[in-house]
Coordinates of N, CA and C in Angstrom, one line a residue:
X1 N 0.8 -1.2 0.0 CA 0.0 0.0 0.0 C 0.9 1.3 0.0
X2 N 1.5 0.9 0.9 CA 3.0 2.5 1.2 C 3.8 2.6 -0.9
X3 N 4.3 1.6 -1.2 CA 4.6 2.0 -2.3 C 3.4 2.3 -3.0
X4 N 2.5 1.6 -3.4 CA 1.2 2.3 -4.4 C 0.9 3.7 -4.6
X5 N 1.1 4.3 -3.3 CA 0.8 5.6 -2.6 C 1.7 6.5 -3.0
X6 N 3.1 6.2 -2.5 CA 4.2 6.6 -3.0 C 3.9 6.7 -4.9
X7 N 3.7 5.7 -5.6 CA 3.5 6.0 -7.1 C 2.6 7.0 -7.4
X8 N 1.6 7.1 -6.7 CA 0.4 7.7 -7.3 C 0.9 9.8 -6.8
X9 N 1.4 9.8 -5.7 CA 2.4 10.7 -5.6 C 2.9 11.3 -6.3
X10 N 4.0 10.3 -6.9 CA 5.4 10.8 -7.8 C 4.3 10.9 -8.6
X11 N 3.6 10.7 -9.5 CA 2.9 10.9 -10.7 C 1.8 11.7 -10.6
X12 N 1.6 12.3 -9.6 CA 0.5 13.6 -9.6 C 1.7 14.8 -9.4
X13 N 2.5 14.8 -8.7 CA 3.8 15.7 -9.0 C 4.0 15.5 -10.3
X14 N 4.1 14.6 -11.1 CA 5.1 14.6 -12.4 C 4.0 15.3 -12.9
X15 N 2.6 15.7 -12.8 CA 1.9 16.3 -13.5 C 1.7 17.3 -13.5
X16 N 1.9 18.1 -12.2 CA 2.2 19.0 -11.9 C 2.8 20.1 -12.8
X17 N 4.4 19.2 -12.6 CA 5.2 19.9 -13.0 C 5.4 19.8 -14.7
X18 N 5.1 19.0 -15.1 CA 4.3 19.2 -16.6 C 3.4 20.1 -16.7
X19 N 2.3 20.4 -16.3 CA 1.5 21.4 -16.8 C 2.2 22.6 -16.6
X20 N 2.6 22.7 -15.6 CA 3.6 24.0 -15.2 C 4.4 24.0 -16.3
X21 N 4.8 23.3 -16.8 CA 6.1 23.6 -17.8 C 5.4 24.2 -19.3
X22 N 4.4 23.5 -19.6 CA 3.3 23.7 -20.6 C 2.8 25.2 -20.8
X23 N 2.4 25.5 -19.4 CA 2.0 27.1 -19.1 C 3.3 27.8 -19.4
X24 N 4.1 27.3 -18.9 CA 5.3 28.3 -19.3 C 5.6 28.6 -20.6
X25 N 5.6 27.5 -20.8 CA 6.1 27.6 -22.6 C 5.5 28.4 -23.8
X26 N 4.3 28.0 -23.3 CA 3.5 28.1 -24.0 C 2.0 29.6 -24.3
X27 N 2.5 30.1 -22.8 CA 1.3 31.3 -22.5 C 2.3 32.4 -22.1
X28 N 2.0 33.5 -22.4 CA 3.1 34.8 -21.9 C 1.7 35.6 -21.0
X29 N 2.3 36.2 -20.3 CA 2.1 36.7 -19.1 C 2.0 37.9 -18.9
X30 N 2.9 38.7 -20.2 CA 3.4 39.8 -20.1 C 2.3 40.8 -20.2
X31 N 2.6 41.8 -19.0 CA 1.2 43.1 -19.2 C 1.1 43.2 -20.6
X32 N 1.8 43.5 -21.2 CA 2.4 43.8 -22.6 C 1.0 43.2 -23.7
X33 N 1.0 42.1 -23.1 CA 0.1 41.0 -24.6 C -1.3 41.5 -23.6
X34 N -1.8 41.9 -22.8 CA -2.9 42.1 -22.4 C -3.5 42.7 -22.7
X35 N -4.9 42.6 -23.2 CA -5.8 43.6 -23.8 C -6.8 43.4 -23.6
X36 N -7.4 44.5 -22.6 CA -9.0 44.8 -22.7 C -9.9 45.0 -23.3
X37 N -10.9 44.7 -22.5 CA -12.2 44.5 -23.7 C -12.1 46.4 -23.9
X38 N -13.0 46.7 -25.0 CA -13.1 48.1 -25.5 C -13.7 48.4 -24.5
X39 N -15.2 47.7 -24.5 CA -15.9 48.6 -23.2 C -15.2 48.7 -21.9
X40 N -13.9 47.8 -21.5 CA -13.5 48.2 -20.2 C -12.5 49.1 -20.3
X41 N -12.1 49.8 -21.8 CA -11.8 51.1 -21.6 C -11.9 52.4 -21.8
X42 N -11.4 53.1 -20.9 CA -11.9 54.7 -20.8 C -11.1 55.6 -21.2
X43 N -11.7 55.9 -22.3 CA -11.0 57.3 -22.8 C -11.1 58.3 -22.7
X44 N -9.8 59.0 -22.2 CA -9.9 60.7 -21.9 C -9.9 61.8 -23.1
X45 N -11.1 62.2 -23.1 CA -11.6 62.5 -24.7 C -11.6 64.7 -24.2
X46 N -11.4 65.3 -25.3 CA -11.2 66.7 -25.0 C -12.6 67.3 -24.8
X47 N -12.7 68.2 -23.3 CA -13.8 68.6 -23.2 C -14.4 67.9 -22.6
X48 N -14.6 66.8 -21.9 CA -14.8 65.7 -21.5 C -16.2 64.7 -22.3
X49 N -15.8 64.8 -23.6 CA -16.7 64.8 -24.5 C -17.1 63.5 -24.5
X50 N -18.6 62.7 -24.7 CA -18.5 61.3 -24.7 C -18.2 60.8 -25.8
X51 N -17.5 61.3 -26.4 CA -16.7 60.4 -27.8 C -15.7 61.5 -28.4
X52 N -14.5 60.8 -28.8 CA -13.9 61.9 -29.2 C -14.1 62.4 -30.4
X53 N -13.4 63.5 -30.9 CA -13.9 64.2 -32.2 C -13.0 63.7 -33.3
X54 N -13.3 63.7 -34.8 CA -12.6 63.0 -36.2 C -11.7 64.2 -36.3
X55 N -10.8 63.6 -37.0 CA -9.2 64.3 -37.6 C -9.9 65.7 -38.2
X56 N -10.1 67.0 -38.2 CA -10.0 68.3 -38.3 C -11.5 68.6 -37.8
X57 N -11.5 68.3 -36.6 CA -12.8 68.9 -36.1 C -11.9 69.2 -34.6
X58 N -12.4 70.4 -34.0 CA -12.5 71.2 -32.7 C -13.7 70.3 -31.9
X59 N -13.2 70.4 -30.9 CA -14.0 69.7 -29.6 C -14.5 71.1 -28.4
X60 N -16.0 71.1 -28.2 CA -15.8 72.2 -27.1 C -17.3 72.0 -26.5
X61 N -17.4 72.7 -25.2 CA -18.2 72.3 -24.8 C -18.7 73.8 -24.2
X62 N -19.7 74.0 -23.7 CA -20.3 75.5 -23.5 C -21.6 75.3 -22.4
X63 N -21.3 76.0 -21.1 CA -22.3 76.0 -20.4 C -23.0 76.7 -19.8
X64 N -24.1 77.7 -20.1 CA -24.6 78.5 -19.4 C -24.4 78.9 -17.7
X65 N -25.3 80.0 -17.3 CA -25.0 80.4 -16.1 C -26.2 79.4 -15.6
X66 N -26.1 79.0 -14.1 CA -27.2 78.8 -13.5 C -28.0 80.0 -12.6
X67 N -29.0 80.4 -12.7 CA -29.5 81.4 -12.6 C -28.8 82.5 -12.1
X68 N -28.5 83.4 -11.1 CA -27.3 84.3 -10.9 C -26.5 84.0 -9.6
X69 N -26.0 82.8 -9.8 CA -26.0 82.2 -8.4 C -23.7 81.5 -9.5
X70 N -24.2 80.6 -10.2 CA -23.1 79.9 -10.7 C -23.0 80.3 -11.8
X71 N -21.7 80.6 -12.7 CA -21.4 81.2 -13.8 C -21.3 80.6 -14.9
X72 N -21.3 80.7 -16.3 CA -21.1 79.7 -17.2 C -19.9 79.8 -17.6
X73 N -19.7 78.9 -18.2 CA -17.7 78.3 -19.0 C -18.1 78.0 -20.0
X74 N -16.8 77.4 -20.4 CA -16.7 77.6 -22.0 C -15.1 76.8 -21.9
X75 N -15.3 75.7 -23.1 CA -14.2 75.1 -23.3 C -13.9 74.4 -24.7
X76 N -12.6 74.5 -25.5 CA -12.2 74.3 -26.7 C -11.0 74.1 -27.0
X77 N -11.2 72.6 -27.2 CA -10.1 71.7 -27.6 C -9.4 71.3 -26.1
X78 N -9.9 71.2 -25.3 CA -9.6 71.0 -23.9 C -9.4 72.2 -23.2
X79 N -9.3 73.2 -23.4 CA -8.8 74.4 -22.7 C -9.9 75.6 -22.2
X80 N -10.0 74.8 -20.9 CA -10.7 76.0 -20.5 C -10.7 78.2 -20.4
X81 N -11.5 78.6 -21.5 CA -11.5 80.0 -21.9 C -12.1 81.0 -20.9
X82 N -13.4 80.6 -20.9 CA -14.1 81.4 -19.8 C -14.9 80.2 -18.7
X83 N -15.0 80.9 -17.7 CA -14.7 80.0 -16.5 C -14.9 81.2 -15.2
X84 N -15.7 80.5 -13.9 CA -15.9 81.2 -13.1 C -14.4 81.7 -12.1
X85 N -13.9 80.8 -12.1 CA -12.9 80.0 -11.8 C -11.3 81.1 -12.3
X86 N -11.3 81.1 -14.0 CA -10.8 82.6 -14.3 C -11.3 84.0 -14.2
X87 N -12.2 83.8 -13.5 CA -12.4 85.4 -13.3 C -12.8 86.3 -14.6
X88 N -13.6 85.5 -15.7 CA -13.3 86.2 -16.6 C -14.7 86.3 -17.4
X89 N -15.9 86.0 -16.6 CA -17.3 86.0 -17.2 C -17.6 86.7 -16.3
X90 N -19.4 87.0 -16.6 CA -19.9 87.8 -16.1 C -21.6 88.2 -16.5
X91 N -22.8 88.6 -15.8 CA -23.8 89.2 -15.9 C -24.3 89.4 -17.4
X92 N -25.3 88.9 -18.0 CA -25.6 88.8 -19.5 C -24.9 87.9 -20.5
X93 N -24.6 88.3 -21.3 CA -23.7 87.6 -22.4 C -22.3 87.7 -22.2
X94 N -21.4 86.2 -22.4 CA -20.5 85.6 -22.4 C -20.1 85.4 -24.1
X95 N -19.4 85.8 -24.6 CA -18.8 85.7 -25.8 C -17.7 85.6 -26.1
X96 N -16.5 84.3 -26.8 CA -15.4 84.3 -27.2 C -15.1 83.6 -28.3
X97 N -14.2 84.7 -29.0 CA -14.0 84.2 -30.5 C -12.5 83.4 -30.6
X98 N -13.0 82.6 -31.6 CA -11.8 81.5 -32.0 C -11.3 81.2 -33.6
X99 N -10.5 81.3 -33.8 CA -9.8 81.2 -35.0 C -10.4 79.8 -35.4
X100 N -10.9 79.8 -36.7 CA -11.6 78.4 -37.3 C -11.1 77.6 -38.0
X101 N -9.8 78.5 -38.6 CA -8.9 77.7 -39.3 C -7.3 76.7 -38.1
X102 N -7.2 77.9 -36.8 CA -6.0 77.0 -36.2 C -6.6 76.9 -34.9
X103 N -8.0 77.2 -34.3 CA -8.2 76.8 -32.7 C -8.0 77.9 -31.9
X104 N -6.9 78.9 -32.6 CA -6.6 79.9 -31.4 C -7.5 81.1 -31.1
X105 N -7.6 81.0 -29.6 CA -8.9 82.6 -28.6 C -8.1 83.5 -29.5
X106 N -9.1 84.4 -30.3 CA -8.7 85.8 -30.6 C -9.1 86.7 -29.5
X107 N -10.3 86.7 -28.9 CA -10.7 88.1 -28.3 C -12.2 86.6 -26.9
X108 N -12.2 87.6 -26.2 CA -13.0 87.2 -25.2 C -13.9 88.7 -24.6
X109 N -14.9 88.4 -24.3 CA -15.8 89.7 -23.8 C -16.7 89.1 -23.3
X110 N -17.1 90.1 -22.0 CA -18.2 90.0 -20.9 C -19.5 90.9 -20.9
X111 N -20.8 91.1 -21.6 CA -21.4 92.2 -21.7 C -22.5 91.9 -20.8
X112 N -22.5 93.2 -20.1 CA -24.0 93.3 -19.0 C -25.0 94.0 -19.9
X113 N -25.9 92.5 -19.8 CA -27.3 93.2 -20.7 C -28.5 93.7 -19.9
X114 N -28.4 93.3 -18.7 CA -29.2 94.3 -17.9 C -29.2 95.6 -17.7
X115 N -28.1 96.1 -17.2 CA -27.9 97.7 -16.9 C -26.5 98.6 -17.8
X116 N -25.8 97.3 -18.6 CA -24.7 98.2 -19.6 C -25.6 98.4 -20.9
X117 N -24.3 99.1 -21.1 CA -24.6 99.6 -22.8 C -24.3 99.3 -23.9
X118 N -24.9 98.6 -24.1 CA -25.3 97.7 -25.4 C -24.3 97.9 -26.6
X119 N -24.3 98.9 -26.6 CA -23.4 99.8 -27.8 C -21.8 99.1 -27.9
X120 N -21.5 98.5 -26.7 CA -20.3 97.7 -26.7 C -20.2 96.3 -27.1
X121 N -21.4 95.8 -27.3 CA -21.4 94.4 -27.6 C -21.5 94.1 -29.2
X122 N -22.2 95.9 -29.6 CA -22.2 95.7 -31.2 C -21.2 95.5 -31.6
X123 N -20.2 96.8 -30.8 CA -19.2 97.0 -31.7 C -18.0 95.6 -31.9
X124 N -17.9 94.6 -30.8 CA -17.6 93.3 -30.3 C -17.9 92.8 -31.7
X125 N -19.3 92.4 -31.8 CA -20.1 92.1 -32.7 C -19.3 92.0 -34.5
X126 N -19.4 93.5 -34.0 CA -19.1 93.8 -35.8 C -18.0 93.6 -36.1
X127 N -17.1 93.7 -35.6 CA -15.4 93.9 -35.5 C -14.9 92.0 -36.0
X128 N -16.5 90.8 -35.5 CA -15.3 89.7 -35.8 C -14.7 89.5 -37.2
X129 N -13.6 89.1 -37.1 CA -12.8 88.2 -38.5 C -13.7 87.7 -39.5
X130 N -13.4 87.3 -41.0 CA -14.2 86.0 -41.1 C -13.3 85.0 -40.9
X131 N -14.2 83.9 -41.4 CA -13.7 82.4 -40.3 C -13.8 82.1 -39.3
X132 N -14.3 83.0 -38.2 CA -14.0 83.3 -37.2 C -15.2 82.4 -36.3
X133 N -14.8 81.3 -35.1 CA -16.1 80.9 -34.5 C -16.3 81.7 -33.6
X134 N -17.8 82.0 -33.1 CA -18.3 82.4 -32.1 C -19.3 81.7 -30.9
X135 N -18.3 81.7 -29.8 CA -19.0 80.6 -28.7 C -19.3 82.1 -27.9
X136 N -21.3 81.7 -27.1 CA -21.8 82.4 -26.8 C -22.6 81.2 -25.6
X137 N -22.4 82.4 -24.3 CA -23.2 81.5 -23.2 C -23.8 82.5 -22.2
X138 N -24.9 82.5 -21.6 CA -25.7 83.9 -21.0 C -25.3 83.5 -19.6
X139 N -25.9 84.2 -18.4 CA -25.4 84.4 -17.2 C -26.5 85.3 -16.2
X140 N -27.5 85.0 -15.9 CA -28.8 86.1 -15.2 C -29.5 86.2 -16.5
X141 N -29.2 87.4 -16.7 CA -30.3 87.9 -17.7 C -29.1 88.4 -18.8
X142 N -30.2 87.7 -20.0 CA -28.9 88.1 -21.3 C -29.9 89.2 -22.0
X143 N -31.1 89.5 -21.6 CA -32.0 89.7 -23.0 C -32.2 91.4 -22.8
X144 N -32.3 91.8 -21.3 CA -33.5 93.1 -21.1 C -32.6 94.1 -22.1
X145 N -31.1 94.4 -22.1 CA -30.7 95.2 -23.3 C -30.7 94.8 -24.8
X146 N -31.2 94.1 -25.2 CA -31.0 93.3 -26.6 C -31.7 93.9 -27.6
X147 N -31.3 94.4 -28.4 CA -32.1 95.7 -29.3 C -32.0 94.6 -30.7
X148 N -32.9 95.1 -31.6 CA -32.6 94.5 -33.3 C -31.6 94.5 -33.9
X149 N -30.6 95.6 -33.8 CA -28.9 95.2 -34.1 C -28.2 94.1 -33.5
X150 N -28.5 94.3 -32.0 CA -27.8 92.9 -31.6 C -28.5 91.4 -32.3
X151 N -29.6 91.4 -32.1 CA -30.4 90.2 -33.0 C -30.1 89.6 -34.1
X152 N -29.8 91.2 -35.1 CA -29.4 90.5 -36.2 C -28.1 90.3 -36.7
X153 N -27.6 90.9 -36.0 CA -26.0 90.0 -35.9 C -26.0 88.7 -35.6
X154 N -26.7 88.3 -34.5 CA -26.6 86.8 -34.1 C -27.1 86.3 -34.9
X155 N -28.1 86.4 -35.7 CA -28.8 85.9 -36.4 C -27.4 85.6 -38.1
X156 N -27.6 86.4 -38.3 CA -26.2 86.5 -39.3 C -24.9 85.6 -38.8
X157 N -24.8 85.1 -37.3 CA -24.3 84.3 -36.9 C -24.5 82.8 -37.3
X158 N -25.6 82.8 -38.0 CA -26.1 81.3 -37.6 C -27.1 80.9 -36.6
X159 N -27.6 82.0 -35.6 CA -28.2 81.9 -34.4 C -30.0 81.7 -34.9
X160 N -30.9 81.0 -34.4 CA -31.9 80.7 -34.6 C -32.7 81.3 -33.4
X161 N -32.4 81.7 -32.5 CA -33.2 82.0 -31.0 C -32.7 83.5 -30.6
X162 N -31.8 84.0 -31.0 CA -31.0 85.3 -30.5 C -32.8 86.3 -31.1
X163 N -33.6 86.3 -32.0 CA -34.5 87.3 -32.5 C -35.5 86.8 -31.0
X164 N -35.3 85.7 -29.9 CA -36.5 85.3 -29.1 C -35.8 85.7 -27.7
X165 N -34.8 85.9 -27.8 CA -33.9 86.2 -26.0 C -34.5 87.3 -25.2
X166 N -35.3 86.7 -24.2 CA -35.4 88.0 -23.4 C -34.8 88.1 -22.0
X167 N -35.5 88.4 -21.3 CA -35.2 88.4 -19.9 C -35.3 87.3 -18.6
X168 N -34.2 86.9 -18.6 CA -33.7 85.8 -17.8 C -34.0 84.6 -19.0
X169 N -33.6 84.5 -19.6 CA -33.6 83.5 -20.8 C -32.0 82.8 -20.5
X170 N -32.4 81.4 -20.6 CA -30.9 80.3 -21.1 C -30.7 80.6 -22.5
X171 N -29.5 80.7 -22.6 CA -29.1 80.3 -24.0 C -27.2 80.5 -24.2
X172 N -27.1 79.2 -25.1 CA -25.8 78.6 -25.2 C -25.9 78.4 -26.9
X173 N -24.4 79.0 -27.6 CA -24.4 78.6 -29.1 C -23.6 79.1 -29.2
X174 N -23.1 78.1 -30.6 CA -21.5 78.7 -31.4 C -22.4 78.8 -33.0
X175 N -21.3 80.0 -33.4 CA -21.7 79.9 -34.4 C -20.3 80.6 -35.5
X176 N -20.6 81.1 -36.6 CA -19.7 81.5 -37.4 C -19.8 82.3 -38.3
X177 N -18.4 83.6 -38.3 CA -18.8 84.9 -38.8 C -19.4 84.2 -40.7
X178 N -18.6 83.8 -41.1 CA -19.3 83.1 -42.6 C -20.3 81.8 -42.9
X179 N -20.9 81.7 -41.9 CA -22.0 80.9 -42.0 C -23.0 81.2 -42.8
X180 N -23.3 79.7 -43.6 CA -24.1 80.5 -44.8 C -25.4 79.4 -44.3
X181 N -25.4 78.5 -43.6 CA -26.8 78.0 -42.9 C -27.0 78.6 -41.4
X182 N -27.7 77.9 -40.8 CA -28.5 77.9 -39.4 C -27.1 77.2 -38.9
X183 N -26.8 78.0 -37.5 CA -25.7 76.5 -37.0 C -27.1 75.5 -36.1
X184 N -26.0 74.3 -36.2 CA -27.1 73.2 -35.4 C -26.2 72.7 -34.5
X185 N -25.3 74.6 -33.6 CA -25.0 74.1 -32.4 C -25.9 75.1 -31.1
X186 N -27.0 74.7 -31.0 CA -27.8 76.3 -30.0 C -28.7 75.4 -29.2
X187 N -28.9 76.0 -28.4 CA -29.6 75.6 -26.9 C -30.7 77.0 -26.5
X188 N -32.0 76.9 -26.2 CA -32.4 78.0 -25.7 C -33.2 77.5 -24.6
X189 N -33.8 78.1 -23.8 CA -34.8 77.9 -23.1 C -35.5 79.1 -22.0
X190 N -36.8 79.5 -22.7 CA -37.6 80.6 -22.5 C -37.7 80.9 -20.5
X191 N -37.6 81.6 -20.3 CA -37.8 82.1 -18.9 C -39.3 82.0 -18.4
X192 N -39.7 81.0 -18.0 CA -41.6 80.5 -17.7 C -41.6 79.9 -16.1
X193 N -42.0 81.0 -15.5 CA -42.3 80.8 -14.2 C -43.4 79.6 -13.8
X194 N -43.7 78.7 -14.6 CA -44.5 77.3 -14.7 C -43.3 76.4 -15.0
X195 N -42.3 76.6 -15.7 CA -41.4 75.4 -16.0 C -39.9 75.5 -15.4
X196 N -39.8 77.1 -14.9 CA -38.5 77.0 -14.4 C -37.8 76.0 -13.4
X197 N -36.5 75.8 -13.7 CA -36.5 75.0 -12.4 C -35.4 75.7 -11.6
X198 N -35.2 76.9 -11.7 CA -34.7 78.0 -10.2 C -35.9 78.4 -9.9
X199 N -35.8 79.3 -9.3 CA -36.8 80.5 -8.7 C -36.3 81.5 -9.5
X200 N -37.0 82.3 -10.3 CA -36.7 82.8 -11.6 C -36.2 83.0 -12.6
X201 N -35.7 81.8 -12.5 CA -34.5 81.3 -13.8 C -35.1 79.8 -14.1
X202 N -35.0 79.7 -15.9 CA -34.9 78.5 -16.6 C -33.4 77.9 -15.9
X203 N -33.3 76.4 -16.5 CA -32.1 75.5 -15.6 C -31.0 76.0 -16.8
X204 N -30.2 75.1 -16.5 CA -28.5 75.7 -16.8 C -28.6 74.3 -18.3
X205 N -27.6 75.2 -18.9 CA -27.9 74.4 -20.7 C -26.9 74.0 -20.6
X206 N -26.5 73.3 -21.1 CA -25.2 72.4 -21.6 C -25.4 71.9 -22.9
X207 N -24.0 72.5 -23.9 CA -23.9 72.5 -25.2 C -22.7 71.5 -25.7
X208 N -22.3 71.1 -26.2 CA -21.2 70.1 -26.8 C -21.3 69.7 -28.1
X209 N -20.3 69.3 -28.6 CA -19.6 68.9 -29.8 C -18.8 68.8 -30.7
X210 N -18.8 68.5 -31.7 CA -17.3 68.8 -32.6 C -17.6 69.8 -33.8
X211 N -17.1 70.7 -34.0 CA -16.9 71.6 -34.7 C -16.0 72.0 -36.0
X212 N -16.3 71.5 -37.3 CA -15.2 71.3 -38.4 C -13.9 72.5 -38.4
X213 N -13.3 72.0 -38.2 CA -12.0 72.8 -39.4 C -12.2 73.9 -40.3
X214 N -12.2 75.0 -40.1 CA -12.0 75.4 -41.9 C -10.6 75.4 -42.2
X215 N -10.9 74.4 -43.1 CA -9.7 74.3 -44.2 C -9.8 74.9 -45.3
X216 N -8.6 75.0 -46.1 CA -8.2 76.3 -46.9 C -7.7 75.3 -48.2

């Protein structure tokens, strides 16, 4: 029985170490050969976009104010522009322009459409490049100064809702000095003391997307 036992031993060892040698030979181990499934990975995409953007498109994302309480931002190609955070928005309309052909901020501006004077946001206005994109995000109230020159500049922007903006109105959109359609990047939402969801304020918009290139 002692020897039997002893055989059956040696030969579950010898198997052992056979399979072990098999594994070795034969299977690599290395992080290297390891590959996850797609869905278990996560990509850090610009803007924190849920997919990233194709070879000559801009990535950016644009978010209104929450009623006069939190400020809106603004971001393109990862890089945050306006931001509560930079110190660099403000009361009404949020506006910054970007070069369409390389990505780069030309000009940034803060206009108070409640109690400023309007007359500075034309001249903003009139002054862009062509090519030039225009990312636009409100903050309180964008509308109570908004006269028909401002309208129709936006409008000439590509803007579909800038002729409807009034007082305490959301609204988030890029658009473009040579735009010869409607852009179909804009967010609005009417100031309705039945649907609001502040206390006098519509909720906070959030805009995203990829934005072509102009190539030359």
């Amino acid at each position: 029985m002692r020897v039997s036992g002893l055989i059956r031993l040696v030969a579950f060892v010898f198997a052992l170490v056979a399979m072990w040698l098999f594994l070795r030979n034969y299977i690599s181990f290395n992080r290297n050969t390891i590959r996850l499934p797609r869905w278990l990975v996560v990509l850090k995409t610009k803007c924190g976009l849920s997919k990233p953007c194709p070879a000559n498109f801009f990535a950016f994302k644009i978010s209104s104010g929450a009623a006069n309480v939190v400020g809106p931002s603004m971001c393109f190609e990862n890089e945050i522009i306006m931001s509560p955070v930079r110190n660099n928005v403000g009361r009404g309309l949020n506006v910054a322009l970007v070069n369409g052909t390389t990505g780069q901020v030309l000009r940034k501006g803060s206009f108070d459409m409640y109690s400023g004077d309007p007359k500075h946001l034309v001249e903003f206005l009139a002054e862009i490049p062509d090519s030039t994109l225009v990312l636009v995000a409100s903050y309180d109230d964008p509308g109570t100064k908004m006269n028909e020159e401002i309208r129709k500049l936006f409008f000439n922007l590509g803007s579909s809702y800038a002729k409807e903006l009034g007082f305490r109105d959301s609204w988030v959109f890029l658009g473009a000095k040579d735009l010869k359609n409607k852009s179909p990047f804009e967010q609005f939402l009417k100031n309705n003391p039945e649907t609001n969801k502040y206390e006098g304020w519509p909720e906070l918009l959030e805009l995203e997307g990829c934005v072509p290139r102009k190539v030359y």
